[in-house]
Every structure is written in structure tokens, then in C-alpha cells.
Amino acid sequence: MRKQRTRQAISDVATRLFISRGFEEVTIAQVAEAAQVAKMTVTNHFPRKEDLVFDVHESFVASLAEVRGRPLVAAFRRAWRAGLERRDALLGFSGPEFARMVVESPTLLARLRELHEEREKALAAALVDELDAVTARAVAAQIGSVTRLLFDEVLRRTADGEPEAQVVAAVGRAGERMFDLLESGLGSL
């Protein structure tokens, strides 16, 4: 429990520093100093500087692979709708300052792309028990693309300062259209 509190405190301090100064401008040593911990403590909890921002990356990567139910696309649509209703961070919901920090940092955008790829691979691995490997990868790529596009849309609109209710409405409409398209192609799974 203490380790988790320390980890969260470091992440919170780092996020505040990154938002106020810019991600690229802040060093791990500065985060450690502001959090009043040793630099080694920061790197023990967060092997990559980007992980200080994306501190829920493990949950993010696992999130698609954890969706259960059939038909497959309908299960993903239900899970996505529930996340949209909660304004889930795993769908890209964050404050405008956080969203701007991410979209203004090439390093963070690159890490976010990596996380989306890892999430797609995790989904493919989960589907390979039911589908052949190539089909599992194809399905994961399509579902991953839709969720990535919707995540990016939430992030972009939030960074642009759109009110959250407006973001939810716009992304909700876009998501329904995208899941309809998926369903027409993958609906039999």
C-alpha cells in the first residue's frame, strides 16, 4: 500500500510539473526533487519518463483483451459505451491541460502510439484461442483502429478546449458509426 501511495505521489508531482513546464523540459531529477524522493525511486516505479504521464499504461494495454461477450463487435460497443458514460481515462478523457500536454509532445504521442499497438497485440493474443492467428490479428487491428481513432478524437477535442458534454456527444455519434461499420464486416464473429 505504501509503494502504491509513493508511486501515485510521484506521478501526481510529475504531471503537475509536465503541465506547467512541458514534458520535454522536465527531467527525472527534477521530478525526484519535487517529489522529495531519490531519482532511483522514480526510475524504480517508472522505468520510462513517459510512464510518469501514462501511469495507467498496464490497464490501458490490457483493456481491450479483457472485453468479453458475443457477438464480438457488440461486446466492444457495450464496453466502449460504458467507458464513454464514465468518461473513462482509458478512452482518452482527461483535463484540457493534460490533453494539451500530450498532444504538444512528440515524445508522448510516440509513446501513446506504442501503447495502442501493445493493446492491439494483447487483443490479438486473447482472440487467438478462438480464431486462427491471422484472423485474430485482423480483428484486433480493426477494433484497435476504431478505439484508437475514438481515443484520439477525445484527446484532440479536449485539448482544443471543447466542453466535455460536447466531446461526449460528438465522439458518441462517431463511435456508433464506426461500430456500425465494424459490425457490418465482423458481425458474424
PDB file of C-alpha atoms in Angstrom, residues 47-183:
ATOM      1  CA  PRO A  47      11.276   2.877 -15.996  1.00  0.00           C
ATOM      2  CA  ARG A  48      10.434   5.381 -18.750  1.00  0.00           C
ATOM      3  CA  LYS A  49       9.807   9.075 -18.303  1.00  0.00           C
ATOM      4  CA  GLU A  50       6.649   8.719 -20.415  1.00  0.00           C
ATOM      5  CA  ASP A  51       5.268   6.244 -17.891  1.00  0.00           C
ATOM      6  CA  LEU A  52       5.036   9.093 -15.398  1.00  0.00           C
ATOM      7  CA  VAL A  53       2.326  10.529 -17.664  1.00  0.00           C
ATOM      8  CA  PHE A  54       0.745   7.258 -18.755  1.00  0.00           C
ATOM      9  CA  ASP A  55       0.826   5.716 -15.298  1.00  0.00           C
ATOM     10  CA  VAL A  56      -2.178   3.504 -16.131  1.00  0.00           C
ATOM     11  CA  HIS A  57      -0.467   2.046 -19.198  1.00  0.00           C
ATOM     12  CA  GLU A  58      -0.781  -1.557 -17.977  1.00  0.00           C
ATOM     13  CA  SER A  59      -4.552  -1.192 -17.573  1.00  0.00           C
ATOM     14  CA  PHE A  60      -4.741   0.572 -20.928  1.00  0.00           C
ATOM     15  CA  VAL A  61      -2.858  -2.190 -22.756  1.00  0.00           C
ATOM     16  CA  ALA A  62      -4.993  -4.927 -21.134  1.00  0.00           C
ATOM     17  CA  SER A  63      -8.325  -3.138 -21.570  1.00  0.00           C
ATOM     18  CA  LEU A  64      -9.344  -4.475 -24.992  1.00  0.00           C
ATOM     19  CA  ALA A  65      -8.224  -8.025 -24.231  1.00  0.00           C
ATOM     20  CA  GLU A  66     -10.455  -8.016 -21.143  1.00  0.00           C
ATOM     21  CA  VAL A  67     -13.674  -7.389 -23.109  1.00  0.00           C
ATOM     22  CA  ARG A  68     -15.849 -10.489 -23.089  1.00  0.00           C
ATOM     23  CA  GLY A  69     -19.069 -11.414 -24.816  1.00  0.00           C
ATOM     24  CA  ARG A  70     -20.622 -12.237 -28.145  1.00  0.00           C
ATOM     25  CA  PRO A  71     -21.286 -11.115 -30.714  1.00  0.00           C
ATOM     26  CA  LEU A  72     -17.774  -9.719 -30.566  1.00  0.00           C
ATOM     27  CA  VAL A  73     -18.343  -6.232 -32.007  1.00  0.00           C
ATOM     28  CA  ALA A  74     -21.463  -5.772 -29.863  1.00  0.00           C
ATOM     29  CA  ALA A  75     -19.387  -6.625 -26.767  1.00  0.00           C
ATOM     30  CA  PHE A  76     -16.790  -3.996 -27.689  1.00  0.00           C
ATOM     31  CA  ARG A  77     -19.525  -1.459 -28.407  1.00  0.00           C
ATOM     32  CA  ARG A  78     -21.099  -2.110 -24.964  1.00  0.00           C
ATOM     33  CA  ALA A  79     -17.726  -1.768 -23.235  1.00  0.00           C
ATOM     34  CA  TRP A  80     -16.955   1.424 -25.158  1.00  0.00           C
ATOM     35  CA  ARG A  81     -20.378   2.934 -24.365  1.00  0.00           C
ATOM     36  CA  ALA A  82     -19.904   2.167 -20.666  1.00  0.00           C
ATOM     37  CA  GLY A  83     -16.477   3.851 -20.739  1.00  0.00           C
ATOM     38  CA  LEU A  84     -17.924   6.844 -22.564  1.00  0.00           C
ATOM     39  CA  GLU A  85     -20.636   7.184 -19.931  1.00  0.00           C
ATOM     40  CA  ARG A  86     -17.974   7.089 -17.165  1.00  0.00           C
ATOM     41  CA  ARG A  87     -15.711   9.492 -19.077  1.00  0.00           C
ATOM     42  CA  ASP A  88     -13.039   6.841 -18.662  1.00  0.00           C
ATOM     43  CA  ALA A  89      -9.385   7.923 -18.865  1.00  0.00           C
ATOM     44  CA  LEU A  90      -8.730   4.730 -20.855  1.00  0.00           C
ATOM     45  CA  LEU A  91     -10.871   6.280 -23.624  1.00  0.00           C
ATOM     46  CA  GLY A  92      -8.824   9.488 -23.581  1.00  0.00           C
ATOM     47  CA  PHE A  93     -10.786  11.576 -21.097  1.00  0.00           C
ATOM     48  CA  SER A  94      -8.572  13.931 -19.121  1.00  0.00           C
ATOM     49  CA  GLY A  95      -8.497  17.586 -18.308  1.00  0.00           C
ATOM     50  CA  PRO A  96      -7.710  20.084 -21.068  1.00  0.00           C
ATOM     51  CA  GLU A  97      -4.252  20.862 -19.626  1.00  0.00           C
ATOM     52  CA  PHE A  98      -3.308  17.173 -19.563  1.00  0.00           C
ATOM     53  CA  ALA A  99      -4.641  16.626 -23.087  1.00  0.00           C
ATOM     54  CA  ARG A 100      -2.717  19.658 -24.401  1.00  0.00           C
ATOM     55  CA  MET A 101       0.464  18.398 -22.728  1.00  0.00           C
ATOM     56  CA  VAL A 102       0.096  15.081 -24.549  1.00  0.00           C
ATOM     57  CA  VAL A 103      -0.780  16.470 -27.994  1.00  0.00           C
ATOM     58  CA  GLU A 104       2.016  19.051 -27.812  1.00  0.00           C
ATOM     59  CA  SER A 105       4.698  16.462 -27.028  1.00  0.00           C
ATOM     60  CA  PRO A 106       6.114  14.366 -29.885  1.00  0.00           C
ATOM     61  CA  THR A 107       7.599  12.018 -27.281  1.00  0.00           C
ATOM     62  CA  LEU A 108       4.259  11.430 -25.569  1.00  0.00           C
ATOM     63  CA  LEU A 109       2.438  10.988 -28.866  1.00  0.00           C
ATOM     64  CA  ALA A 110       5.016   8.393 -29.914  1.00  0.00           C
ATOM     65  CA  ARG A 111       4.591   6.531 -26.620  1.00  0.00           C
ATOM     66  CA  LEU A 112       0.813   6.678 -26.987  1.00  0.00           C
ATOM     67  CA  ARG A 113       1.102   5.074 -30.447  1.00  0.00           C
ATOM     68  CA  GLU A 114       3.239   2.328 -28.911  1.00  0.00           C
ATOM     69  CA  LEU A 115       0.642   1.744 -26.209  1.00  0.00           C
ATOM     70  CA  HIS A 116      -2.125   1.464 -28.807  1.00  0.00           C
ATOM     71  CA  GLU A 117      -0.003  -1.096 -30.702  1.00  0.00           C
ATOM     72  CA  GLU A 118       0.641  -3.055 -27.498  1.00  0.00           C
ATOM     73  CA  ARG A 119      -3.094  -3.017 -26.759  1.00  0.00           C
ATOM     74  CA  GLU A 120      -3.867  -4.334 -30.239  1.00  0.00           C
ATOM     75  CA  LYS A 121      -1.298  -7.146 -29.828  1.00  0.00           C
ATOM     76  CA  ALA A 122      -2.772  -8.075 -26.441  1.00  0.00           C
ATOM     77  CA  LEU A 123      -6.231  -8.283 -28.008  1.00  0.00           C
ATOM     78  CA  ALA A 124      -4.926 -10.462 -30.859  1.00  0.00           C
ATOM     79  CA  ALA A 125      -3.297 -12.781 -28.328  1.00  0.00           C
ATOM     80  CA  ALA A 126      -6.590 -13.055 -26.421  1.00  0.00           C
ATOM     81  CA  LEU A 127      -8.508 -13.846 -29.621  1.00  0.00           C
ATOM     82  CA  VAL A 128      -6.082 -16.469 -30.926  1.00  0.00           C
ATOM     83  CA  ASP A 129      -7.772 -19.120 -28.756  1.00  0.00           C
ATOM     84  CA  GLU A 130     -10.970 -18.657 -30.781  1.00  0.00           C
ATOM     85  CA  LEU A 131      -9.660 -17.615 -34.185  1.00  0.00           C
ATOM     86  CA  ASP A 132      -6.654 -18.510 -36.281  1.00  0.00           C
ATOM     87  CA  ALA A 133      -3.664 -16.208 -35.697  1.00  0.00           C
ATOM     88  CA  VAL A 134      -4.056 -14.158 -38.879  1.00  0.00           C
ATOM     89  CA  THR A 135      -7.789 -13.618 -38.357  1.00  0.00           C
ATOM     90  CA  ALA A 136      -7.183 -12.737 -34.698  1.00  0.00           C
ATOM     91  CA  ARG A 137      -4.647 -10.099 -35.766  1.00  0.00           C
ATOM     92  CA  ALA A 138      -7.013  -8.734 -38.429  1.00  0.00           C
ATOM     93  CA  VAL A 139      -9.914  -8.457 -35.973  1.00  0.00           C
ATOM     94  CA  ALA A 140      -7.664  -6.868 -33.335  1.00  0.00           C
ATOM     95  CA  ALA A 141      -6.348  -4.388 -35.914  1.00  0.00           C
ATOM     96  CA  GLN A 142      -9.852  -3.306 -36.879  1.00  0.00           C
ATOM     97  CA  ILE A 143     -11.130  -2.995 -33.322  1.00  0.00           C
ATOM     98  CA  GLY A 144      -7.866  -1.384 -32.271  1.00  0.00           C
ATOM     99  CA  SER A 145      -8.124   1.158 -35.093  1.00  0.00           C
ATOM    100  CA  VAL A 146     -11.627   2.189 -34.083  1.00  0.00           C
ATOM    101  CA  THR A 147     -10.741   2.551 -30.411  1.00  0.00           C
ATOM    102  CA  ARG A 148      -7.528   4.423 -31.271  1.00  0.00           C
ATOM    103  CA  LEU A 149      -9.377   6.866 -33.539  1.00  0.00           C
ATOM    104  CA  LEU A 150     -12.016   7.490 -30.883  1.00  0.00           C
ATOM    105  CA  PHE A 151      -9.327   7.960 -28.204  1.00  0.00           C
ATOM    106  CA  ASP A 152      -7.504  10.430 -30.436  1.00  0.00           C
ATOM    107  CA  GLU A 153     -10.723  12.324 -31.101  1.00  0.00           C
ATOM    108  CA  VAL A 154     -11.452  12.632 -27.363  1.00  0.00           C
ATOM    109  CA  LEU A 155      -7.886  13.792 -26.715  1.00  0.00           C
ATOM    110  CA  ARG A 156      -7.855  16.312 -29.580  1.00  0.00           C
ATOM    111  CA  ARG A 157     -11.236  17.803 -28.744  1.00  0.00           C
ATOM    112  CA  THR A 158     -10.336  18.030 -25.058  1.00  0.00           C
ATOM    113  CA  ALA A 159      -7.014  19.707 -25.871  1.00  0.00           C
ATOM    114  CA  ASP A 160      -8.892  22.182 -28.061  1.00  0.00           C
ATOM    115  CA  GLY A 161     -10.978  23.146 -25.031  1.00  0.00           C
ATOM    116  CA  GLU A 162     -14.329  21.736 -26.115  1.00  0.00           C
ATOM    117  CA  PRO A 163     -16.732  21.255 -23.210  1.00  0.00           C
ATOM    118  CA  GLU A 164     -16.815  17.650 -22.031  1.00  0.00           C
ATOM    119  CA  ALA A 165     -20.523  17.213 -22.838  1.00  0.00           C
ATOM    120  CA  GLN A 166     -19.850  18.334 -26.416  1.00  0.00           C
ATOM    121  CA  VAL A 167     -16.908  15.918 -26.699  1.00  0.00           C
ATOM    122  CA  VAL A 168     -19.046  13.049 -25.402  1.00  0.00           C
ATOM    123  CA  ALA A 169     -21.863  13.832 -27.851  1.00  0.00           C
ATOM    124  CA  ALA A 170     -19.587  14.151 -30.887  1.00  0.00           C
ATOM    125  CA  VAL A 171     -17.456  11.135 -30.069  1.00  0.00           C
ATOM    126  CA  GLY A 172     -20.572   9.157 -29.191  1.00  0.00           C
ATOM    127  CA  ARG A 173     -22.023   9.746 -32.654  1.00  0.00           C
ATOM    128  CA  ALA A 174     -18.689   8.938 -34.332  1.00  0.00           C
ATOM    129  CA  GLY A 175     -18.272   5.795 -32.250  1.00  0.00           C
ATOM    130  CA  GLU A 176     -21.717   4.500 -33.128  1.00  0.00           C
ATOM    131  CA  ARG A 177     -20.968   4.991 -36.840  1.00  0.00           C
ATOM    132  CA  MET A 178     -17.599   3.243 -36.517  1.00  0.00           C
ATOM    133  CA  PHE A 179     -19.024   0.304 -34.585  1.00  0.00           C
ATOM    134  CA  ASP A 180     -21.844   0.031 -37.160  1.00  0.00           C
ATOM    135  CA  LEU A 181     -19.188  -0.253 -39.875  1.00  0.00           C
ATOM    136  CA  LEU A 182     -17.310  -2.874 -37.879  1.00  0.00           C
ATOM    137  CA  GLU A 183     -20.473  -4.792 -37.232  1.00  0.00           C
TER     138      GLU A 183
END
